[in-house]
């Protein structure tokens, strides 16, 4: 039997962090389609994020990206967030958009470029001190395009050295979350291509370094839930960057391409105790052609649905089937949970939280979309590089 009351209680305390950049304009390398009403400043991004939290009740924090969200006064930004009912979350660094980084950032062959990159990461920790953020999220575009272009091992040494310097700067209660990605923008060898490389660096660094799993950063067919189970077992799963992919790092809405995979991942999270620990559930998405705020609400709901199904797995029945070697029954237990329509349960959860059971409809009726289109006129919309 599954404990419905416990599942509901867990769903009420779930927290999904939304990324500031998802509220801005984005696109592919071919075209960025601007949308009316898009935020022009970090403050306006927070205003939109507050809407997502207001209608879902489970999106209380917002990831910032530096320098895209650079402001003069971070305490004032944190205060603005609080006034709107949200908080500032992870600080995402950017060591990929300057000309200097053509051959890499902290793995670059030249010491001066490595210094600059480490300097940026240290500045991100200063910002964390000002915002009260606990997590520094690191994604490195570093890598090489051609065999022989640079020394693969030397690049690992430089990576280890740079990470160690930043690690030493972390304060109490602060962590670094290291992302891996197997390709792009480097196409021959990426310097942190997989969870094993990220794990090896984090292990050496110490307990404040953990791995973040971006669901779009794997080769097709990769068993992501196995990676999740393993990292959780080792105490090294720091969090997720949720999104979904049909082909490459598509950054589409989480749960859109493969809801079954998301369920399997969430089951391993529930199974491994990650749901009640400090695993950060973050979105890392771009809404290129769909309206951004409802897309982010939809994404949060997709995470909730996968989580609800994972919580509904009858774990004692599953354990019994597994122990007796009943392959079909074990699979049936998992599939029963996956095939449950959890939308009525989530409507109940929202109702009990004092929310409208239908977040997207409620958002549409709120008039916020019309308000921002009318008010956000002039200025420069946030978008890639801004
Ligand atoms: C690039 O792939 C990426 O999506 C990484 O996953 C980062 O988390 C994000 O951009 C923001 O820098
Ligand atoms: Mn990511």
Coordinates of C-alpha atoms and ligand atoms in Angstrom, one line a residue:
X1 CA 0.0 0.0 0.0
X2 CA 1.2 3.5 -0.7
X3 CA 0.7 6.2 1.9
X4 CA -1.4 8.9 0.2
X5 CA -1.2 11.3 3.1
X6 CA 2.6 11.0 3.1
X7 CA 2.7 11.5 -0.6
X8 CA 0.6 14.6 -0.3
X9 CA 2.7 16.0 2.5
X10 CA 5.8 15.5 0.4
X11 CA 4.3 17.2 -2.6
X12 CA 3.4 20.2 -0.5
X13 CA 7.0 20.7 0.5
X14 CA 8.5 20.2 -2.9
X15 CA 10.6 23.1 -4.1
X16 CA 11.5 23.6 -7.8
X17 CA 13.9 26.5 -8.6
X18 CA 13.2 28.4 -11.7
X19 CA 16.1 30.0 -13.8
X20 CA 16.1 33.7 -14.4
X21 CA 17.2 33.2 -18.0
X22 CA 14.1 31.2 -18.8
X23 CA 12.1 34.4 -18.5
X24 CA 14.2 36.2 -21.1
X25 CA 14.3 35.9 -24.8
X26 CA 16.1 32.9 -26.2
X27 CA 16.4 31.0 -29.4
X28 CA 18.7 28.8 -31.4
X29 CA 21.8 29.8 -33.2
X30 CA 19.6 30.7 -36.1
X31 CA 17.2 33.1 -34.6
X32 CA 16.0 34.6 -31.3
X33 CA 12.3 35.4 -31.5
X34 CA 11.5 38.3 -29.1
X35 CA 8.3 38.1 -27.1
X36 CA 6.2 41.0 -25.9
X37 CA 6.3 41.6 -22.2
X38 CA 9.6 39.9 -21.6
X39 CA 11.6 41.3 -18.6
X40 CA 14.2 43.9 -19.2
X41 CA 15.9 43.7 -15.8
X42 CA 16.7 41.1 -13.1
X43 CA 13.9 42.7 -11.0
X44 CA 11.3 42.1 -13.7
X45 CA 12.6 38.5 -14.1
X46 CA 11.9 38.1 -10.3
X47 CA 8.5 39.6 -10.7
X48 CA 7.7 36.9 -13.3
X49 CA 9.2 34.1 -11.2
X50 CA 7.0 35.3 -8.3
X51 CA 4.0 34.6 -10.5
X52 CA 5.1 31.0 -11.1
X53 CA 5.5 30.5 -7.4
X54 CA 2.2 32.2 -6.6
X55 CA 0.3 29.8 -8.9
X56 CA 2.2 26.6 -8.2
X57 CA 3.2 27.1 -4.6
X58 CA 6.3 25.1 -5.1
X59 CA 8.7 27.4 -7.0
X60 CA 10.0 29.6 -4.1
X61 CA 13.6 30.3 -5.4
X62 CA 15.1 31.7 -8.6
X63 CA 18.6 30.9 -10.0
X64 CA 20.6 33.9 -11.1
X65 CA 23.2 34.0 -13.9
X66 CA 26.2 36.2 -13.7
X67 CA 26.8 38.5 -15.6
X68 CA 23.3 38.4 -17.1
X69 CA 21.8 39.3 -13.8
X70 CA 24.5 41.6 -12.6
X71 CA 23.2 44.5 -10.4
X72 CA 24.7 47.2 -8.2
X73 CA 23.1 46.1 -5.0
X74 CA 22.5 42.3 -4.5
X75 CA 21.0 42.8 -1.0
X76 CA 18.4 45.1 -2.6
X77 CA 17.7 42.4 -5.2
X78 CA 17.3 39.8 -2.5
X79 CA 15.0 42.1 -0.7
X80 CA 12.9 42.7 -3.8
X81 CA 12.6 38.9 -4.2
X82 CA 11.4 38.5 -0.7
X83 CA 8.9 41.3 -1.1
X84 CA 7.5 39.3 -4.0
X85 CA 7.4 36.1 -2.0
X86 CA 10.4 34.4 -3.5
X87 CA 14.1 34.0 -2.7
X88 CA 17.3 34.1 -4.7
X89 CA 18.7 30.6 -5.4
X90 CA 21.8 29.3 -7.1
X91 CA 24.4 31.6 -8.7
X92 CA 25.3 30.3 -12.1
X93 CA 28.7 31.4 -13.4
X94 CA 29.5 32.3 -17.0
X95 CA 33.0 31.4 -18.3
X96 CA 31.9 31.0 -21.9
X97 CA 30.9 34.3 -23.4
X98 CA 34.1 36.3 -23.4
X99 CA 36.5 36.4 -26.4
X100 CA 39.3 35.3 -24.1
X101 CA 37.6 32.0 -23.6
X102 CA 38.0 30.7 -27.2
X103 CA 40.3 27.9 -26.0
X104 CA 38.7 27.5 -22.6
X105 CA 38.4 29.2 -19.3
X106 CA 39.9 27.5 -16.2
X107 CA 41.4 24.8 -18.5
X108 CA 42.8 27.4 -20.9
X109 CA 46.5 26.9 -21.8
X110 CA 47.4 30.5 -20.8
X111 CA 47.6 31.3 -17.1
X112 CA 46.2 34.8 -17.5
X113 CA 42.9 33.5 -18.9
X114 CA 42.7 30.9 -16.2
X115 CA 43.2 33.7 -13.6
X116 CA 40.4 35.7 -15.2
X117 CA 38.0 32.7 -15.1
X118 CA 38.9 31.9 -11.5
X119 CA 38.4 35.6 -10.7
X120 CA 34.9 35.5 -12.1
X121 CA 34.1 32.4 -10.0
X122 CA 35.4 34.0 -6.9
X123 CA 33.3 37.1 -7.7
X124 CA 30.3 34.7 -7.9
X125 CA 31.0 33.5 -4.4
X126 CA 31.1 37.2 -3.2
X127 CA 27.7 37.6 -4.8
X128 CA 26.4 34.5 -3.0
X129 CA 27.5 36.1 0.3
X130 CA 25.5 39.2 -0.6
X131 CA 22.4 37.3 -1.8
X132 CA 22.5 34.6 0.8
X133 CA 22.6 31.9 -2.0
X134 CA 24.0 28.5 -1.0
X135 CA 24.9 27.1 -4.3
X136 CA 27.5 28.1 -7.0
X137 CA 26.6 26.3 -10.2
X138 CA 29.5 25.6 -12.5
X139 CA 29.2 24.7 -16.1
X140 CA 32.4 24.8 -18.2
X141 CA 32.2 25.1 -22.0
X142 CA 35.9 24.1 -21.9
X143 CA 37.1 21.5 -24.3
X144 CA 38.9 21.0 -27.6
X145 CA 37.7 20.5 -31.2
X146 CA 40.5 18.5 -32.6
X147 CA 42.8 15.7 -31.5
X148 CA 46.1 17.1 -30.4
X149 CA 44.7 20.6 -30.0
X150 CA 45.7 20.6 -26.3
X151 CA 46.9 18.1 -23.7
X152 CA 43.9 16.3 -22.3
X153 CA 45.6 15.5 -19.0
X154 CA 47.1 19.0 -18.5
X155 CA 43.6 20.4 -18.9
X156 CA 42.4 18.2 -16.1
X157 CA 45.3 19.4 -13.9
X158 CA 44.3 23.0 -14.6
X159 CA 40.7 22.3 -13.9
X160 CA 41.5 20.7 -10.6
X161 CA 43.7 23.6 -9.6
X162 CA 41.1 26.2 -10.5
X163 CA 38.3 24.4 -8.8
X164 CA 40.4 24.0 -5.7
X165 CA 41.0 27.7 -5.5
X166 CA 37.3 28.4 -5.7
X167 CA 36.4 25.6 -3.3
X168 CA 38.7 27.1 -0.7
X169 CA 36.8 30.4 -0.9
X170 CA 33.4 28.7 -0.1
X171 CA 31.9 29.7 3.2
X172 CA 30.0 27.7 5.7
X173 CA 26.7 26.4 4.2
X174 CA 27.9 27.1 0.6
X175 CA 28.4 24.4 -2.0
X176 CA 29.7 24.2 -5.5
X177 CA 27.7 22.2 -8.0
X178 CA 29.6 20.9 -10.9
X179 CA 27.8 20.2 -14.2
X180 CA 29.0 17.9 -16.8
X181 CA 28.1 17.8 -20.5
X182 CA 29.4 15.4 -23.1
X183 CA 29.6 17.8 -26.1
X184 CA 29.0 21.4 -27.2
X185 CA 30.5 23.9 -27.7
X186 CA 33.5 21.6 -27.8
X187 CA 33.0 18.7 -30.2
X188 CA 36.1 16.5 -29.7
X189 CA 36.7 16.4 -26.0
X190 CA 34.8 18.3 -23.3
X191 CA 36.8 18.8 -20.1
X192 CA 33.9 17.7 -17.8
X193 CA 32.1 15.4 -20.2
X194 CA 30.4 13.0 -17.8
X195 CA 29.3 12.3 -14.2
X196 CA 32.4 10.2 -13.6
X197 CA 34.8 13.1 -14.3
X198 CA 32.6 15.5 -12.3
X199 CA 32.4 13.0 -9.5
X200 CA 36.2 12.4 -9.4
X201 CA 36.8 16.2 -9.1
X202 CA 34.1 16.7 -6.5
X203 CA 35.4 13.7 -4.4
X204 CA 38.9 15.2 -4.4
X205 CA 37.6 18.7 -3.5
X206 CA 35.6 17.6 -0.5
X207 CA 32.1 17.6 0.9
X208 CA 31.1 21.0 -0.3
X209 CA 31.5 19.9 -3.9
X210 CA 28.7 17.9 -5.5
X211 CA 27.6 16.9 -9.0
X212 CA 24.6 18.5 -10.8
X213 CA 22.8 16.4 -13.3
X214 CA 21.5 18.4 -16.3
X215 CA 19.0 16.0 -17.9
X216 CA 19.9 17.3 -21.3
X217 CA 23.6 16.6 -21.1
X218 CA 23.7 12.9 -21.9
X219 CA 24.2 10.8 -25.0
X220 CA 20.9 9.3 -26.3
X221 CA 20.0 6.1 -24.5
X222 CA 22.0 7.0 -21.3
X223 CA 20.4 5.6 -18.2
X224 CA 20.1 8.8 -16.2
X225 CA 18.3 7.2 -13.3
X226 CA 21.3 5.0 -12.7
X227 CA 23.6 8.0 -12.5
X228 CA 21.1 9.6 -10.0
X229 CA 21.0 6.4 -7.9
X230 CA 24.8 6.2 -7.9
X231 CA 25.5 9.8 -7.0
X232 CA 22.8 9.7 -4.3
X233 CA 24.4 6.6 -2.9
X234 CA 27.7 8.3 -2.7
X235 CA 26.3 11.5 -1.2
X236 CA 27.4 13.4 -4.2
X237 CA 24.1 14.4 -5.9
X238 CA 23.9 18.2 -5.5
X239 CA 21.0 18.8 -7.7
X240 CA 19.3 18.8 -11.1
X241 CA 19.1 21.1 -14.0
X242 CA 15.8 19.8 -15.4
X243 CA 14.8 20.1 -19.1
X244 CA 14.1 17.7 -21.8
X245 CA 15.6 16.7 -25.1
X246 CA 14.6 14.9 -28.2
X247 CA 18.0 15.3 -29.9
X248 CA 20.8 17.2 -28.2
X249 CA 20.8 19.8 -25.4
X250 CA 17.4 21.0 -26.5
X251 CA 16.5 22.8 -23.3
X252 CA 12.8 22.0 -23.8
X253 CA 10.2 21.8 -21.0
X254 CA 11.1 19.1 -18.5
X255 CA 8.8 16.1 -18.9
X256 CA 7.8 17.1 -22.4
X257 CA 10.1 14.7 -24.4
X258 CA 10.1 11.7 -22.1
X259 CA 7.9 11.8 -19.0
X260 CA 8.6 8.2 -18.3
X261 CA 12.3 9.0 -17.9
X262 CA 11.5 11.8 -15.6
X263 CA 9.4 9.5 -13.5
X264 CA 12.2 6.9 -13.4
X265 CA 14.6 9.6 -12.2
X266 CA 12.2 10.9 -9.6
X267 CA 11.7 7.3 -8.4
X268 CA 15.4 7.0 -7.7
X269 CA 15.4 10.3 -5.9
X270 CA 12.5 9.2 -3.7
X271 CA 14.2 5.7 -3.2
X272 CA 17.5 7.3 -2.4
X273 CA 16.2 9.8 0.1
X274 CA 17.1 12.7 -2.2
X275 CA 13.7 14.2 -1.9
X276 CA 14.1 15.0 1.8
X277 CA 17.8 16.0 1.6
X278 CA 19.5 19.0 0.1
X279 CA 19.2 18.0 -3.5
X280 CA 18.4 21.1 -5.5
X281 CA 15.6 20.7 -8.1
X282 CA 16.3 23.4 -10.6
X283 CA 15.0 24.0 -14.1
X284 CA 17.5 25.0 -16.9
X285 CA 15.3 25.6 -19.9
X286 CA 14.7 28.1 -22.7
X287 CA 11.3 28.9 -24.1
X288 CA 12.0 29.9 -27.6
X289 CA 8.6 29.8 -29.2
X290 CA 6.1 29.3 -26.4
X291 CA 4.9 31.8 -23.8
X292 CA 7.5 31.8 -21.1
X293 CA 5.6 32.1 -17.8
X294 CA 2.9 29.4 -18.5
X295 CA 5.7 27.2 -19.9
X296 CA 7.6 27.4 -16.7
X297 CA 4.4 26.8 -14.7
X298 CA 3.8 23.7 -17.0
X299 CA 7.4 22.6 -16.3
X300 CA 6.9 22.8 -12.5
X301 CA 3.7 20.8 -12.9
X302 CA 5.5 18.2 -14.9
X303 CA 8.0 17.8 -12.2
X304 CA 5.2 17.5 -9.7
X305 CA 3.4 14.9 -11.7
X306 CA 6.6 12.8 -12.1
X307 CA 7.2 13.1 -8.4
X308 CA 3.7 12.2 -7.4
X309 CA 3.9 9.0 -9.5
X310 CA 7.3 8.2 -8.0
X311 CA 5.8 8.6 -4.5
X312 CA 2.9 6.3 -5.4
X313 CA 5.2 3.3 -6.2
X314 CA 4.2 0.6 -3.8
X315 CA 7.7 0.1 -2.4
X316 CA 6.8 -2.9 -0.2
X317 CA 5.1 -4.7 -3.0
X318 CA 8.1 -3.9 -5.2
X319 CA 10.5 -5.2 -2.7
X320 CA 8.6 -8.4 -2.3
X321 CA 8.4 -8.9 -6.1
X322 CA 12.1 -8.2 -6.4
X323 CA 13.0 -10.5 -3.5
X324 CA 11.0 -13.4 -5.0
X325 CA 12.5 -12.8 -8.5
X326 CA 9.0 -12.0 -9.9
X327 CA 10.2 -9.9 -12.8
X328 CA 6.8 -9.2 -14.3
X329 CA 5.2 -8.3 -11.0
X330 CA 8.1 -5.9 -10.1
X331 CA 7.8 -4.2 -13.4
X332 CA 4.0 -4.1 -13.0
X333 CA 4.3 -2.3 -9.7
X334 CA 6.4 0.4 -11.2
X335 CA 4.2 0.7 -14.3
X336 CA 1.0 0.9 -12.1
X337 CA 2.4 4.0 -10.4
X338 CA 3.6 5.5 -13.7
X339 CA 0.2 4.9 -15.3
X340 CA -1.8 6.5 -12.5
X341 CA -3.5 9.7 -13.4
X342 CA -2.1 11.9 -10.6
X343 CA -3.7 15.1 -11.7
X344 CA -6.7 14.7 -9.4
X345 CA -4.3 14.2 -6.5
X346 CA -2.3 17.3 -7.4
X347 CA -5.5 19.3 -7.7
X348 CA -6.4 18.2 -4.2
X349 CA -2.9 19.1 -3.0
X350 CA -3.2 22.6 -4.5
X351 CA -6.6 23.0 -3.1
X352 CA -5.3 22.1 0.4
X353 CA -2.5 24.7 -0.1
X354 CA -5.0 27.4 -0.8
X355 CA -4.1 27.5 -4.5
X356 CA -6.2 27.3 -7.6
X357 CA -6.1 23.6 -8.7
X358 CA -5.4 24.7 -12.3
X359 CA -2.3 26.9 -12.2
X360 CA -2.1 27.7 -15.9
X361 CA -5.8 28.6 -16.1
X362 CA -5.4 30.7 -13.0
X363 CA -2.4 32.5 -14.4
X364 CA -4.2 33.2 -17.7
X365 CA -7.1 34.7 -15.8
X366 CA -4.9 36.8 -13.6
X367 CA -4.2 39.4 -16.3
X368 CA -0.4 39.3 -15.6
X369 CA 0.4 38.5 -19.2
X370 CA -1.6 41.5 -20.5
X371 CA -0.1 43.7 -17.8
X372 CA 3.5 43.0 -18.7
X373 CA 2.8 43.4 -22.4
X374 CA 1.3 46.8 -21.7
X375 CA 3.8 48.0 -19.1
X376 CA 7.1 46.6 -20.4
X377 CA 7.5 48.9 -23.3
X378 CA 10.8 50.4 -24.3
X379 CA 14.2 49.5 -22.8
X380 CA 16.1 46.4 -23.8
X381 CA 14.5 43.0 -23.3
X382 CA 16.6 40.4 -21.4
X383 CA 17.9 37.8 -23.7
X384 CA 21.0 35.9 -24.5
X385 CA 24.0 37.7 -23.2
X386 CA 21.8 40.2 -21.4
Ligands
LIG1 C1 24.7 25.1 -21.3 O1 24.5 23.8 -21.7 C2 23.9 25.4 -20.1 O2 22.6 25.0 -20.4 C3 24.4 24.8 -18.9 O3 23.6 23.6 -18.6 C4 24.2 25.8 -17.8 O4 23.6 25.3 -16.7 C5 23.4 26.8 -18.5 O5 23.7 26.7 -19.8 C6 23.6 28.2 -18.0 O6 24.9 28.6 -18.1
LIG2 MN1 22.4 23.2 -17.0

